[in-house]
Short mmCIF file of C-alpha atoms in Angstrom, two decimals:
data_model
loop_
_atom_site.label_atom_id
_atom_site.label_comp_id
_atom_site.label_asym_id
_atom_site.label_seq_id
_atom_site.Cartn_x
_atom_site.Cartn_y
_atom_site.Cartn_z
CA UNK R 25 -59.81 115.20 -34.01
CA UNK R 26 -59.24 118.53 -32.28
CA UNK R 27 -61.50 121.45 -34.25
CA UNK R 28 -58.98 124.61 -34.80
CA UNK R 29 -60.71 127.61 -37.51
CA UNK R 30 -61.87 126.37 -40.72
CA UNK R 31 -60.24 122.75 -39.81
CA UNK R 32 -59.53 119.65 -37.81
CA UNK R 33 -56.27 118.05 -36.40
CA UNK R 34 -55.39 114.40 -35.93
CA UNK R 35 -53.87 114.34 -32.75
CA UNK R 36 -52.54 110.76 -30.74
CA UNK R 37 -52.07 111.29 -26.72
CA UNK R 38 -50.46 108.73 -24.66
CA UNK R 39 -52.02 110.26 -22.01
CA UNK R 40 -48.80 108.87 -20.39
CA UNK R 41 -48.23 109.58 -16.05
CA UNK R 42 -44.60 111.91 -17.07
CA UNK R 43 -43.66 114.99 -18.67
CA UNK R 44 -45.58 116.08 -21.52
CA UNK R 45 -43.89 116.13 -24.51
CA UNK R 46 -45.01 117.48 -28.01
CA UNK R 47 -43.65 116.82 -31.15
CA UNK R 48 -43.94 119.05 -33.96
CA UNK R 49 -43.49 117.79 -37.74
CA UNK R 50 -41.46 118.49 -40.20
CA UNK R 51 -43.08 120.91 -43.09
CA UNK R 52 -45.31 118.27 -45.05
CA UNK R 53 -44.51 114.98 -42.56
CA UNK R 54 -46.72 113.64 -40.79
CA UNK R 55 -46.93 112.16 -36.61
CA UNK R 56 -45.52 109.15 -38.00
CA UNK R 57 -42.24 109.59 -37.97
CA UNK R 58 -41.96 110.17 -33.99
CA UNK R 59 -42.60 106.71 -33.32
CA UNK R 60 -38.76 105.64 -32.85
CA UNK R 61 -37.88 108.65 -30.62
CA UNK R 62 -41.39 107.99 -28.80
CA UNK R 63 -40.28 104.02 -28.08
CA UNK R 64 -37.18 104.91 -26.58
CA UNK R 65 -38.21 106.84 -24.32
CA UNK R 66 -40.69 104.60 -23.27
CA UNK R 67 -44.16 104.91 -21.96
CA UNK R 68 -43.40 106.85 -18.76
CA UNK R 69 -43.79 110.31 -20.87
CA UNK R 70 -47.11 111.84 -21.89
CA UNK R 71 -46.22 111.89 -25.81
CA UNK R 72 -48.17 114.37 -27.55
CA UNK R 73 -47.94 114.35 -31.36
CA UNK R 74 -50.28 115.77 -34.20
CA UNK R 75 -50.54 116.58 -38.28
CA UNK R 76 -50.47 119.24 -38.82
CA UNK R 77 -53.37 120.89 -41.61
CA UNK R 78 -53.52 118.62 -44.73
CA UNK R 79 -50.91 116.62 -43.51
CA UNK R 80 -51.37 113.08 -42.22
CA UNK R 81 -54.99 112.68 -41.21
CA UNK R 82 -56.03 115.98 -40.57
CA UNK R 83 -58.67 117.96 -42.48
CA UNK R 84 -57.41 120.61 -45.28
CA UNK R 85 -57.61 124.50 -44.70
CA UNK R 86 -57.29 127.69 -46.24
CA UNK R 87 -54.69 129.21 -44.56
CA UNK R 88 -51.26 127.12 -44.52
CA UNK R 89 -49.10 129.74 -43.06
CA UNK R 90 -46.39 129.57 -40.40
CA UNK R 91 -48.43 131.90 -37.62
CA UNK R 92 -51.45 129.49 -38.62
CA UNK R 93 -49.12 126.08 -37.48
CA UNK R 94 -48.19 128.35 -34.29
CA UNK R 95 -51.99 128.63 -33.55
CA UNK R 96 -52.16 124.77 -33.77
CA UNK R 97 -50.04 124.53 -30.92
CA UNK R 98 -52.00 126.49 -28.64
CA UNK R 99 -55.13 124.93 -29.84
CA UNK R 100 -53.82 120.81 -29.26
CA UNK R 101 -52.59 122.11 -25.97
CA UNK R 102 -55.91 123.72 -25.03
CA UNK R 103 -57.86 120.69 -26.31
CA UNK R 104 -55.91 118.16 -23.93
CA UNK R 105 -54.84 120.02 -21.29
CA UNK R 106 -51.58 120.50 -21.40
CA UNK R 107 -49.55 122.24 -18.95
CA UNK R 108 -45.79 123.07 -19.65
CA UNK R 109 -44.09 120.45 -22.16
CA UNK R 110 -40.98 119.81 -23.74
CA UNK R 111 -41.58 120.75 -27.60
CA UNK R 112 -39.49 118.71 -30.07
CA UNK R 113 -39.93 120.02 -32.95
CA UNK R 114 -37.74 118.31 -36.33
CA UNK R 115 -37.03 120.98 -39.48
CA UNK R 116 -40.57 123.45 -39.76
CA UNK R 117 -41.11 122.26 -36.34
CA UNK R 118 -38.17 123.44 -35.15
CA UNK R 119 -39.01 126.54 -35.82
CA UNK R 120 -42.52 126.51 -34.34
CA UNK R 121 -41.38 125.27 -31.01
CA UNK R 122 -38.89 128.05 -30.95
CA UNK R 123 -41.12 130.72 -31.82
CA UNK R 124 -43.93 129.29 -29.62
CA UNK R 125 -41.58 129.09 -26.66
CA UNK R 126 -40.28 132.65 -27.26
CA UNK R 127 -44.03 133.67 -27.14
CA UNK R 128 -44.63 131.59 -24.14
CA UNK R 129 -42.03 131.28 -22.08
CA UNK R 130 -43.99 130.26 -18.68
CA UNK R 131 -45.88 127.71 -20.73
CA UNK R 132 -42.80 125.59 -21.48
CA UNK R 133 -40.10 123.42 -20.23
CA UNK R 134 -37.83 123.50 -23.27
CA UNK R 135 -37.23 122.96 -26.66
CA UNK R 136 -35.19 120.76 -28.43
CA UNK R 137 -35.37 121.11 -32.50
CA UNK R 138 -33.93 118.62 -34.60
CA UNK R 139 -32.06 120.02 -37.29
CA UNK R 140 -33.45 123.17 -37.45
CA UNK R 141 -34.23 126.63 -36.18
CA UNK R 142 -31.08 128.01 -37.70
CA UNK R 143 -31.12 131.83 -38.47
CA UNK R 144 -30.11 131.18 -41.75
CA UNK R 145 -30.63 134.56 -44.15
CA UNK R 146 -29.99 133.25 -47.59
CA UNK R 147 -33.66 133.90 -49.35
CA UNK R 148 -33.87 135.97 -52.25
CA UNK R 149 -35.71 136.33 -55.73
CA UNK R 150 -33.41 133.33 -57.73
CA UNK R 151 -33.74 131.56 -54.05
CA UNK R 152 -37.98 131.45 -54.17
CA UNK R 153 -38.12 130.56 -58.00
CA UNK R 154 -35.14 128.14 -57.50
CA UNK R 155 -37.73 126.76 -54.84
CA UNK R 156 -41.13 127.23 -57.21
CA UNK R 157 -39.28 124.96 -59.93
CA UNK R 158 -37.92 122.09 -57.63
CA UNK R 159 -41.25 121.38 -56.57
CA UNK R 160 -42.88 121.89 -60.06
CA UNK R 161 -40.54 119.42 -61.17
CA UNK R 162 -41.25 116.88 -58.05
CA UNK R 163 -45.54 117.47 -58.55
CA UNK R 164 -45.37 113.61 -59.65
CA UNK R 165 -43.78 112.25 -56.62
CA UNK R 166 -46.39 113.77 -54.15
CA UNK R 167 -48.60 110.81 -54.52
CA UNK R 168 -45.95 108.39 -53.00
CA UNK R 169 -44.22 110.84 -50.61
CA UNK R 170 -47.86 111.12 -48.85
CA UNK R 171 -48.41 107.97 -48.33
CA UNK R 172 -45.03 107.89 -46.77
CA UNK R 173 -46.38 110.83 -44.56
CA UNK R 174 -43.45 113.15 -46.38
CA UNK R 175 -46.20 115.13 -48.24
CA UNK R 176 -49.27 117.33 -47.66
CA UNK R 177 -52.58 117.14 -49.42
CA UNK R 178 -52.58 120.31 -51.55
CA UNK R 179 -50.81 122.02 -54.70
CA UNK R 180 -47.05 121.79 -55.49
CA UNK R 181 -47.33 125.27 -55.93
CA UNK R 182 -48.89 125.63 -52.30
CA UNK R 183 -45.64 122.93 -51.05
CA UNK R 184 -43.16 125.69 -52.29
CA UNK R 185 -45.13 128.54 -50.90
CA UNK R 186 -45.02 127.10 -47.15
CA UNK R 187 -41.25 126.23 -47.82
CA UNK R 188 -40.27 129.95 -49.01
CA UNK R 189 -42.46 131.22 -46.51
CA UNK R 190 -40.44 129.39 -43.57
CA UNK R 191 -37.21 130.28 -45.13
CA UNK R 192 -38.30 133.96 -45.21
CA UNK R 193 -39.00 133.70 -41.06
CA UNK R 194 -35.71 132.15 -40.95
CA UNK R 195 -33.39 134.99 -41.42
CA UNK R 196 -35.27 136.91 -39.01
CA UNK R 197 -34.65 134.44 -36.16
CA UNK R 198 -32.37 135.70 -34.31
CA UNK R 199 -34.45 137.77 -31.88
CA UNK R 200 -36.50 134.98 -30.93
CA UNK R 201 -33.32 132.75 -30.43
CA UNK R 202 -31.82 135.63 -27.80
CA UNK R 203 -35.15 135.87 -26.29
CA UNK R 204 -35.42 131.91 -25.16
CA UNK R 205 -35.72 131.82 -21.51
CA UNK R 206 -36.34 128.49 -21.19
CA UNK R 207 -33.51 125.39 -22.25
CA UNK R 208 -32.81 124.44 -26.15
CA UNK R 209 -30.64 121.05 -26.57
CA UNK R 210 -30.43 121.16 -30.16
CA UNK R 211 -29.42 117.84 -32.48
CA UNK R 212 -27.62 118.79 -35.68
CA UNK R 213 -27.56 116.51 -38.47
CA UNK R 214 -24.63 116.06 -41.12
CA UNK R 215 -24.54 116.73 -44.80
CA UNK R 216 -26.95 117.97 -47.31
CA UNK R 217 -30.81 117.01 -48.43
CA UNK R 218 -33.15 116.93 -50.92
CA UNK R 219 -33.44 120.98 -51.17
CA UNK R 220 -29.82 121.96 -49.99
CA UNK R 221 -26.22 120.12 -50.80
CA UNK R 222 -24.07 119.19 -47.96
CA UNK R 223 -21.94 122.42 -48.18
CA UNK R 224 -25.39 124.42 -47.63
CA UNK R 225 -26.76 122.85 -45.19
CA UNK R 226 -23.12 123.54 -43.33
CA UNK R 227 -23.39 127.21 -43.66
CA UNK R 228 -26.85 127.47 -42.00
CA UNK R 229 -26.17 124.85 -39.16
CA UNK R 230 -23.23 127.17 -38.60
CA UNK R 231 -25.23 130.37 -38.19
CA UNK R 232 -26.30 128.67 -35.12
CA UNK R 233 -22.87 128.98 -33.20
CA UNK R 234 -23.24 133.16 -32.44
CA UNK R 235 -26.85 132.56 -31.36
CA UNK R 236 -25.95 130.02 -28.55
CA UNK R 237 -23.03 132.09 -27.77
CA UNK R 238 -25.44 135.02 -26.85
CA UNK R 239 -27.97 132.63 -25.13
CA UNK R 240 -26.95 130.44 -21.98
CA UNK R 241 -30.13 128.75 -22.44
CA UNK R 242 -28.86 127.39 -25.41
CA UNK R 243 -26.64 124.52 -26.49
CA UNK R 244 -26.16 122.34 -29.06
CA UNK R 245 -26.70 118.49 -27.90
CA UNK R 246 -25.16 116.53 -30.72
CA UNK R 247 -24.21 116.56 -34.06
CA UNK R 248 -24.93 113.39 -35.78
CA UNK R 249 -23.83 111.22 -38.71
CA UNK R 250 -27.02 110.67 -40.66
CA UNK R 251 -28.70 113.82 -42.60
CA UNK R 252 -31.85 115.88 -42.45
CA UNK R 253 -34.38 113.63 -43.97
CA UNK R 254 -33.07 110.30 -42.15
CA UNK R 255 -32.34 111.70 -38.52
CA UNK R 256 -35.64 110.81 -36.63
CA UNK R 257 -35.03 107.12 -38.64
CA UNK R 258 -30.96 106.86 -37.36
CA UNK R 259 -30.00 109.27 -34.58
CA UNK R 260 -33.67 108.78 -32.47
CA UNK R 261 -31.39 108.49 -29.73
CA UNK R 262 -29.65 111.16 -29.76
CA UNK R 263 -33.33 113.22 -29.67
CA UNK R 264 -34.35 111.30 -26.97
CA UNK R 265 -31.18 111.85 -25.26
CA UNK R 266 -31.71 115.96 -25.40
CA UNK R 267 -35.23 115.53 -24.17
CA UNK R 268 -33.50 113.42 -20.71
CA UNK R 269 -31.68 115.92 -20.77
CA UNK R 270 -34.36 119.30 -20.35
CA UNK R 271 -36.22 117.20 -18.20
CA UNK R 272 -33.32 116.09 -15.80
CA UNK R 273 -32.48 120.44 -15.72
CA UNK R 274 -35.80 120.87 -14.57
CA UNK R 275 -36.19 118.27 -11.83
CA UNK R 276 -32.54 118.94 -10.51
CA UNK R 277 -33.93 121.66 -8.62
CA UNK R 278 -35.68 120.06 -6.41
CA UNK R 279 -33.49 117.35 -6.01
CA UNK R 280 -31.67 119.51 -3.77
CA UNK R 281 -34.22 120.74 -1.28
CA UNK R 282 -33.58 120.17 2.05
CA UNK R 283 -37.18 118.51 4.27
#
């Protein structure tokens, strides 16, 4: 358990002799759902991966805000020593490893965020209550979805805050996108989920194409067959693949020297 503010955080290291590489949830999973992408790659990589507050095993808070998770990050890093990782970071924690690596660019290899991260500007007024209702409406499935590690341990109206809250930070992306110095291998899922239909989902993975454009850094990976909530289950490979892939860039480099 690694103390952070008013809180704790359950946090598993492999303490593995490779690259470091962190893995950063989805909004309400939990570290669970890393464990495919964390096989294949095997046990020559340092795997880092955490709940985040309320989620999984960690202690609850008062403050479940976006600049709260980026804190996190610096605080697990701190607490084991971490120095320059690859952050892989699925939906919300897409978006944290982007913003954390925009914040910290000599502290980082690269990022590669799994369906996510997309400077998507659709929020409005019908948008948040459209948002406030779906997850009055799902308040009796929390229960099960947490102890599938697909739900945190506080109110259905606090769920829908956190989600309009990363939605907001969303639209104002695009800065932090054109300000990555460091690689992003992106992996894009296909069709809709449980929040957004297929045709959605489309227009905000597409909002992606004019940020890479402006960013060399930046590429998308893969786009994959299965959708947003069953990617880390289906296409683990494909993740995996993108993290080979930052961590190949960086060694290439000295490849090349000349003794």
């Amino acid at each position: 358990m690694v103390p952070v503010e008013d809180t704790a955080l359950a946090v598993t290291d492999t303490r593995g002799p490779g690259c470091p590489v962190v893995y950063l949830n989805g909004c309400y999973a939990d570290q669970s759902h890393w464990r495919r992408v964390i096989d294949e790659l095997g046990s020559g990589w340092r795997h880092i991966t955490y709940d985040e507050r309320a989620r999984g095993r960690s202690k609850r808070s008062a403050d479940y805000s976006f600049e709260a998770c980026v804190r996190d990050v610096d605080a697990v890093l701190e607490a084991r020593n971490v120095d320059r990782p690859i952050l892989v970071g699925w939906s919300y924690g897409a978006a944290l490893a982007v913003h954390w690596a925009n914040r910290n660019p000599d502290r980082v290899l690269g990022v590669v965020p799994v369906d996510g991260a997309m400077p998507y500007d659709w929020i409005d007024d019908a948008a948040r209550e459209r948002i406030r209702t779906l997850f009055r409406r799902l308040r009796w499935m929390f229960p099960i979805a947490r102890r599938l590690g697909l739900a945190a341990r506080f109110s259905a109206e606090q769920h829908a805050e956190v989600n309009i809250g990363i939605n907001e930070s969303l639209g104002a992306l695009g800065p932090v996108l054109d300000g990555l110095t460091c690689p992003g291998r992106w992996v894009i899922a296909s069709g809709g989920n449980l929040g957004g239909g297929a045709e959605e989902m489309e227009r905000a993975r597409a909002t992606l194409t004019p940020a890479l454009a402006r960013n060399p850094h930046l590429e998308v990976n893969a786009k994959v067959a299965s959708n947003h909530s069953k990617i880390l289950r289906k296409d683990f490979r494909a993740v995996a693949d993108a993290v080979r892939e930052i961590a190949s860039a960086h060694e290439a480099p000295r490849s090349h020297e000349v003794t």
